[in-house]
PDB file of C-alpha atoms in Angstrom:
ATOM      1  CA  UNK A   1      14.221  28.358 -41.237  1.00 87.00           C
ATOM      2  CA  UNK A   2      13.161  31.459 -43.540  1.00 90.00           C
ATOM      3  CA  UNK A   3       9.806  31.054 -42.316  1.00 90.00           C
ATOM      4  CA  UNK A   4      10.018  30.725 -38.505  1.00 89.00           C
ATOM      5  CA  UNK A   5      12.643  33.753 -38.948  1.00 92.00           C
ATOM      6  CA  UNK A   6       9.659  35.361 -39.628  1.00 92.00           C
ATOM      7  CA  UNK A   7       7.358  34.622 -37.098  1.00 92.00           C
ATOM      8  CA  UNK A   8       5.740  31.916 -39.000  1.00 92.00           C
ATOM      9  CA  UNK A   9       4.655  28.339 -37.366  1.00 92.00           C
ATOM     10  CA  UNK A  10       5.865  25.677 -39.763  1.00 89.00           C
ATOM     11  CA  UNK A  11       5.610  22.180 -39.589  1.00 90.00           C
ATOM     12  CA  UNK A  12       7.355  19.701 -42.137  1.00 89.00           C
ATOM     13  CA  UNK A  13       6.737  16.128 -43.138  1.00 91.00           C
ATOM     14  CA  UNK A  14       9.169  13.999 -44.587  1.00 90.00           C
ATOM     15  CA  UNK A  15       6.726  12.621 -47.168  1.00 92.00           C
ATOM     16  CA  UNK A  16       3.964  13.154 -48.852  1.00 91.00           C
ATOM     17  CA  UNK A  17       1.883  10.876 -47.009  1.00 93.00           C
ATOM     18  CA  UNK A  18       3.163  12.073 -43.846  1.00 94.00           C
ATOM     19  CA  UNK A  19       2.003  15.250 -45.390  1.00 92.00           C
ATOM     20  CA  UNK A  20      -1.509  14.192 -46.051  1.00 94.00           C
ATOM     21  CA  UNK A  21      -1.786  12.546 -42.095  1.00 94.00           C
ATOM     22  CA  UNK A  22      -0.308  15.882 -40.999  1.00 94.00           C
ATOM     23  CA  UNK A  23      -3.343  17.984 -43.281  1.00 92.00           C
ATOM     24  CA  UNK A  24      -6.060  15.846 -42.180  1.00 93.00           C
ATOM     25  CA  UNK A  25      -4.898  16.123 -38.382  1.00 94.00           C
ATOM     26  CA  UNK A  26      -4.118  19.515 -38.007  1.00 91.00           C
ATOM     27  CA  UNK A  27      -5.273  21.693 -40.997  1.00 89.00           C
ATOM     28  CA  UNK A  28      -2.874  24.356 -42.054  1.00 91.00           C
ATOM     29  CA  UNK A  29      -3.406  27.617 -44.124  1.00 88.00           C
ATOM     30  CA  UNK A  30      -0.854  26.688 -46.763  1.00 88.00           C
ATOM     31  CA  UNK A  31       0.957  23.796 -47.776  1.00 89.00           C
ATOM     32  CA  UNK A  32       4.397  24.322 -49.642  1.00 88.00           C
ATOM     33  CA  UNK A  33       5.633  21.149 -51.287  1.00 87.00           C
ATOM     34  CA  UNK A  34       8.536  19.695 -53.305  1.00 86.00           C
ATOM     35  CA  UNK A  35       7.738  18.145 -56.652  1.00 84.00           C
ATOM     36  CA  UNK A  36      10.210  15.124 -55.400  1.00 84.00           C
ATOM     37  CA  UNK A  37       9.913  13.282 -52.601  1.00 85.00           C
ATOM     38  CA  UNK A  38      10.180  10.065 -51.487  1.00 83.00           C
ATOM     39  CA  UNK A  39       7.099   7.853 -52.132  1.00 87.00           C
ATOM     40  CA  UNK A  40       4.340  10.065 -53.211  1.00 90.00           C
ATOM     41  CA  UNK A  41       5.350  13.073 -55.272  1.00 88.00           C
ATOM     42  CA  UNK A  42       4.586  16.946 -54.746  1.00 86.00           C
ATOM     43  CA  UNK A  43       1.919  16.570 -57.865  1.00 87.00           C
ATOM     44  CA  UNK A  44       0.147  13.310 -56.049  1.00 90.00           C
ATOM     45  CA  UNK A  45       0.279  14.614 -52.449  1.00 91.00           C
ATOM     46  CA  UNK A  46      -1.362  17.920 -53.777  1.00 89.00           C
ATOM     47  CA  UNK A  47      -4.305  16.301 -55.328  1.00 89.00           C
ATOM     48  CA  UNK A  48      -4.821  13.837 -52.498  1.00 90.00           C
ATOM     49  CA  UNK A  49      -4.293  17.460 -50.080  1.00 90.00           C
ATOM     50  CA  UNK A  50      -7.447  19.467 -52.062  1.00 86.00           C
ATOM     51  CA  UNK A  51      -9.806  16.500 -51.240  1.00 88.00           C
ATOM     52  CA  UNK A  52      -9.519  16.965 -48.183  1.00 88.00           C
ATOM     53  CA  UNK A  53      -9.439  21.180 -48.062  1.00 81.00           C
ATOM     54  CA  UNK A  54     -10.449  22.751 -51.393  1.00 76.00           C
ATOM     55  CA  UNK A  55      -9.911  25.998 -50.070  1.00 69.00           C
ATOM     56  CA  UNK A  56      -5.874  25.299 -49.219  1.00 71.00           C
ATOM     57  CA  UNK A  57      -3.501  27.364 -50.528  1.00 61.00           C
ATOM     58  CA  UNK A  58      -0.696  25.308 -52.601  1.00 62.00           C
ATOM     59  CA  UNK A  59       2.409  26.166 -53.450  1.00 61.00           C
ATOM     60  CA  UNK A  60       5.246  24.213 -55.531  1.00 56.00           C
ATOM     61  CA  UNK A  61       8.896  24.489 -55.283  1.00 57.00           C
ATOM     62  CA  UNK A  62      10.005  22.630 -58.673  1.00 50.00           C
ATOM     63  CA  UNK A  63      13.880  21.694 -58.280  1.00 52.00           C
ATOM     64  CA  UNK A  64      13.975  22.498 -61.628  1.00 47.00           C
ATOM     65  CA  UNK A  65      11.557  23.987 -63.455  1.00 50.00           C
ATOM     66  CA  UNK A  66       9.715  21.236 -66.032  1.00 62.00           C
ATOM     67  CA  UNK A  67       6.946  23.212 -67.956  1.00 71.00           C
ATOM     68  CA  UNK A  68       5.266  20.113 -67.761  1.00 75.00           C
ATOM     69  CA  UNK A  69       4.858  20.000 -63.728  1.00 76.00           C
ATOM     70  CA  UNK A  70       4.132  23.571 -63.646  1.00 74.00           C
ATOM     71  CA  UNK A  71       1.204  23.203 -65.809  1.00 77.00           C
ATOM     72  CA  UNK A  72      -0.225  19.908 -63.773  1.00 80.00           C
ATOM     73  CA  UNK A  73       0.452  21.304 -60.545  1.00 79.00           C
ATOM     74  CA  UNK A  74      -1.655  24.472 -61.706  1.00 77.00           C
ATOM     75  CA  UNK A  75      -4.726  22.267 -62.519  1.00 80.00           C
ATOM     76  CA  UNK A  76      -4.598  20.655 -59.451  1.00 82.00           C
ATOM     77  CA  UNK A  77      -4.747  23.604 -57.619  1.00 77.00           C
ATOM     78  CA  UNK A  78      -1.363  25.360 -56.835  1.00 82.00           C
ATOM     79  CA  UNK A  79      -1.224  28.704 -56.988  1.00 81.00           C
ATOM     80  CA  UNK A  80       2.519  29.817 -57.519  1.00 85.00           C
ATOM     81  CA  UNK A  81       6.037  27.955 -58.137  1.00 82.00           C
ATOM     82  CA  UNK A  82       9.245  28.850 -56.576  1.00 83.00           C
ATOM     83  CA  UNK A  83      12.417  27.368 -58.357  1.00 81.00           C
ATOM     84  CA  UNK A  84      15.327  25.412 -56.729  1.00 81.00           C
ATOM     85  CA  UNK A  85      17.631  27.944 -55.152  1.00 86.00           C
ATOM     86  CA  UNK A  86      15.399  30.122 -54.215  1.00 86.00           C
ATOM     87  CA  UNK A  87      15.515  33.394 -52.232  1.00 91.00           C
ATOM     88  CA  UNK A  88      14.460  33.855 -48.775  1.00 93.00           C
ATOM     89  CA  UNK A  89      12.212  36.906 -50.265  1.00 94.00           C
ATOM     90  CA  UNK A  90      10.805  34.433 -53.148  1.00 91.00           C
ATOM     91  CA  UNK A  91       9.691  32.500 -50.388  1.00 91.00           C
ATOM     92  CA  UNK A  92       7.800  35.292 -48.017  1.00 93.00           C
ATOM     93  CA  UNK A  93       6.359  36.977 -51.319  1.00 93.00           C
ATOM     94  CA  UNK A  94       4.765  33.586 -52.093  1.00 91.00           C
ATOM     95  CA  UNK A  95       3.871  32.362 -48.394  1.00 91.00           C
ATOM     96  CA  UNK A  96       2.169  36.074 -48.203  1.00 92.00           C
ATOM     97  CA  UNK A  97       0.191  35.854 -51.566  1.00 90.00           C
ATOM     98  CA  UNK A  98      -0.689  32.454 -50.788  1.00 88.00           C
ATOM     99  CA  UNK A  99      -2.314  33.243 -47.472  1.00 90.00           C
ATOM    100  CA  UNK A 100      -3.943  35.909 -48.717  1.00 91.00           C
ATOM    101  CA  UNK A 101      -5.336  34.086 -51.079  1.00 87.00           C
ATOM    102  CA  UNK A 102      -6.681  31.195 -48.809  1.00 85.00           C
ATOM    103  CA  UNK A 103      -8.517  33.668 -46.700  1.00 90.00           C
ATOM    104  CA  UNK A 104     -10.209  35.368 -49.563  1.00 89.00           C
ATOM    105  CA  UNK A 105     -11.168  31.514 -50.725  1.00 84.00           C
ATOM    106  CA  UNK A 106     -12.785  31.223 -47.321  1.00 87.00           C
ATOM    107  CA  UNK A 107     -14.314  34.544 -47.023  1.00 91.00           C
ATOM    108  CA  UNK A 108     -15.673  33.738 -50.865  1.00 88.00           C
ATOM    109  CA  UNK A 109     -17.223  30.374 -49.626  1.00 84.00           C
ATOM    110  CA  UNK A 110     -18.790  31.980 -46.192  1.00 88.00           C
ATOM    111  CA  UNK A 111     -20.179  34.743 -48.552  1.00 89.00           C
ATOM    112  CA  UNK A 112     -21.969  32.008 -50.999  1.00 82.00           C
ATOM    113  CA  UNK A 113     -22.922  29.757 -47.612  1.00 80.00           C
ATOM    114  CA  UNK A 114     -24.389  33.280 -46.592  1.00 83.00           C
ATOM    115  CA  UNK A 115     -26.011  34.091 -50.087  1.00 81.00           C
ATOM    116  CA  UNK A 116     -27.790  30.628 -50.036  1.00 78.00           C
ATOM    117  CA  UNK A 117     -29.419  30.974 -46.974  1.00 77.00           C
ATOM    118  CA  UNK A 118     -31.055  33.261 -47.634  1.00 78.00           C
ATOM    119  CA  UNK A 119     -32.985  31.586 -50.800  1.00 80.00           C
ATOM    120  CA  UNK A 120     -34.241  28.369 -48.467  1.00 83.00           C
ATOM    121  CA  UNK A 121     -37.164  27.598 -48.902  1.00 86.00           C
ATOM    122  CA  UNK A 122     -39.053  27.042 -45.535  1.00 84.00           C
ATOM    123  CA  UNK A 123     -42.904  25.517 -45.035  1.00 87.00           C
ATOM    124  CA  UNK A 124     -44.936  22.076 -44.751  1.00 89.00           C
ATOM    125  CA  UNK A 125     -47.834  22.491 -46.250  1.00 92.00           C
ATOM    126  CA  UNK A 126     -48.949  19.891 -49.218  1.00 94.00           C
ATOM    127  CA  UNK A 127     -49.175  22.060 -51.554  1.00 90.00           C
ATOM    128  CA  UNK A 128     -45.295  22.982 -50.982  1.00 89.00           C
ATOM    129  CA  UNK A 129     -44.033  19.207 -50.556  1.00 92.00           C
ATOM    130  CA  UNK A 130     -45.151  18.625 -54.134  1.00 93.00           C
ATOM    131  CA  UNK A 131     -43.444  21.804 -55.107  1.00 91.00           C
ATOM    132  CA  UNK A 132     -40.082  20.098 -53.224  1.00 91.00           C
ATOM    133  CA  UNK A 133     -40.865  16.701 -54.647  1.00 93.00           C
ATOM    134  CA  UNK A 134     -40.604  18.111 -58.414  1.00 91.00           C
ATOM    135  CA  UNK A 135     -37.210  20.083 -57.121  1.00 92.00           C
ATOM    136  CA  UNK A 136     -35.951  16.327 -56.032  1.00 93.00           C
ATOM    137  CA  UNK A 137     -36.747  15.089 -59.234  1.00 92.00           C
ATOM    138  CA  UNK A 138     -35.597  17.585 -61.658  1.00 91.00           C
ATOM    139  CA  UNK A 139     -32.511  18.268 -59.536  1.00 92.00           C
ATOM    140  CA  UNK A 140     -29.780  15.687 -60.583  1.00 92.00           C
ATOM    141  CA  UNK A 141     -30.856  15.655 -63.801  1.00 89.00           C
ATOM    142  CA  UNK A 142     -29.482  18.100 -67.067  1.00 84.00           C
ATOM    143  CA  UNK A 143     -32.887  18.608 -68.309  1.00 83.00           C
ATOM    144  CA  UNK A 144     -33.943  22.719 -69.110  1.00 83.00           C
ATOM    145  CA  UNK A 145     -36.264  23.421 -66.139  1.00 84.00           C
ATOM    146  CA  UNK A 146     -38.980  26.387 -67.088  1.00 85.00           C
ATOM    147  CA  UNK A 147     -40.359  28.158 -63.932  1.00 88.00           C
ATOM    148  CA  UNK A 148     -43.958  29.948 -64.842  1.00 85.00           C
ATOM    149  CA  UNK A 149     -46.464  31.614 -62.404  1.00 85.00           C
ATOM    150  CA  UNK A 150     -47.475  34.694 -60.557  1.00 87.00           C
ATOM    151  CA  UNK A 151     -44.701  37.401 -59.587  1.00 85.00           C
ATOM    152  CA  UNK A 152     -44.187  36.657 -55.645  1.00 87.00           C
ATOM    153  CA  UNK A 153     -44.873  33.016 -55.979  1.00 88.00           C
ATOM    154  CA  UNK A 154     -41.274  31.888 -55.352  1.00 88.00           C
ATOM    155  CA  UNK A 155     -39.765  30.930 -58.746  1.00 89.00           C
ATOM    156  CA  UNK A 156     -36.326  32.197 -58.000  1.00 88.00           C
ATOM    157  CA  UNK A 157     -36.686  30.204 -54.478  1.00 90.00           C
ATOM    158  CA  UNK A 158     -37.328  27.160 -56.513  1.00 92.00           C
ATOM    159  CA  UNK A 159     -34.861  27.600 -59.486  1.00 91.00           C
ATOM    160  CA  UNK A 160     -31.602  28.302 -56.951  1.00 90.00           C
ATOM    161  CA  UNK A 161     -32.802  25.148 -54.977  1.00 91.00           C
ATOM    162  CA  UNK A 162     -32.842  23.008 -58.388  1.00 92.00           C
ATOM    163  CA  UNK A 163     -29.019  24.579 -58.797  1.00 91.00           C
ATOM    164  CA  UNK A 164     -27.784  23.859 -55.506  1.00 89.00           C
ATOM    165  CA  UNK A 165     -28.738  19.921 -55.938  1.00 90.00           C
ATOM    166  CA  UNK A 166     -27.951  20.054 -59.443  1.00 91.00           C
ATOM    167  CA  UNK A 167     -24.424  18.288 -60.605  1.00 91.00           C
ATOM    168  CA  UNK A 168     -23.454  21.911 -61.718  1.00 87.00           C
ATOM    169  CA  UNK A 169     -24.001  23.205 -57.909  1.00 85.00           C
ATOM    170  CA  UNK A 170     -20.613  24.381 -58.236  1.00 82.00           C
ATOM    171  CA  UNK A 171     -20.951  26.707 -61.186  1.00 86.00           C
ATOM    172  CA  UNK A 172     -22.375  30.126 -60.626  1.00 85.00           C
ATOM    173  CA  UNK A 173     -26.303  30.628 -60.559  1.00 85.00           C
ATOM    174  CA  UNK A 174     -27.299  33.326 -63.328  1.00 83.00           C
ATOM    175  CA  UNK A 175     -30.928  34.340 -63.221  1.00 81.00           C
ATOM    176  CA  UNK A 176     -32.624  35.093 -66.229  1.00 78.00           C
ATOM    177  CA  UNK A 177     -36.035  37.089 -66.269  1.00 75.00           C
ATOM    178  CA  UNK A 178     -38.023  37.058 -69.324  1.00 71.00           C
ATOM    179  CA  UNK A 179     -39.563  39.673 -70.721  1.00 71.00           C
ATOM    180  CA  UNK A 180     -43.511  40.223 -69.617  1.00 68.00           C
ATOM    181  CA  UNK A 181     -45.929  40.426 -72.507  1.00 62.00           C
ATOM    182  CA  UNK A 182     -49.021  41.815 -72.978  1.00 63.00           C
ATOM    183  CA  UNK A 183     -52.134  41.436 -75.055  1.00 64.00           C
ATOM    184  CA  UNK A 184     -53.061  43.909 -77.786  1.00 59.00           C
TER     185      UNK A 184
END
């Protein structure tokens, strides 16, 4: 009722796995759930919830607060915790930061996607298939990956393509130029 007071659409499940159907039909920009429920608690719906939508805002409402929860709940990706009784401003302060913070999680991920395209690396010649084929190979693997050749060759093309189909695609790409040196 606080919520559609203010202007909010809100839809409620009785369950968590009601929940999940309700997430994977229709995805919302924020869940809110209870830490106990019937079947499925808050902490097991929310995990199953950010496989399906990474970017989803989460919010707890612990009936009463267990350190404990607060802590697991936080790993698996909520972002705030409201405790049992709560205020109707409690509520709107954390339904506000918590869509905030979903948009700025999808404007992040639009950035990257944007960032990225613009490293592809785009051709069909031989000499550039072997290039990819050594990219495919070194790719899932953790092994150190040194990039020589001419400035303007593509280097940085190749090294952020290794990254994105490497198993630590997810961690941030840091380029590191070494130092040129010259002959005496």
């Amino acid at each position: 009722m606080i919520l559609e007071y203010e202007d909010y659409e809100f839809v409620g499940a009785p369950s968590g796995t009601e929940g999940i159907a309700l997430v994977k039909r229709e995805p919302p920009d924020m869940v809110v759930l209870d830490i106990k429920m019937p079947g499925m608690n808050g902490l097991e719906t929310l995990a199953e919830i950010r496989k399906i939508d990474e970017a989803l805002a989460g919010g707890d409402d612990l009936g009463s607060r267990h350190d404990h929860d607060a802590m697991q709940a936080t790993r698996l990706g909520a972002f705030d915790f409201i405790e049992k009784p709560f205020t109707s401003e409690r509520v709107l302060v954390t339904v506000a930061k918590g869509l905030e913070l979903r948009e700025l999680r999808q404007e992040n991920r639009e950035l990257k996607l944007a960032m990225e395209s613009k490293y592809e690396i785009v051709g069909d010649s031989a000499p550039l298939r072997a290039v990819l084929e050594a990219v495919k190979r070194a790719s899932p693997t953790n092994a150190t990956v040194m990039l020589l050749g001419e400035s303007g060759v593509g280097k940085e093309l190749v090294a952020r393509t290794i990254h994105r189909n490497s198993p630590r695609a997810s961690q941030r790409f840091i380029q590191v130029t070494a130092p040129r040196f010259q002959r005496s």
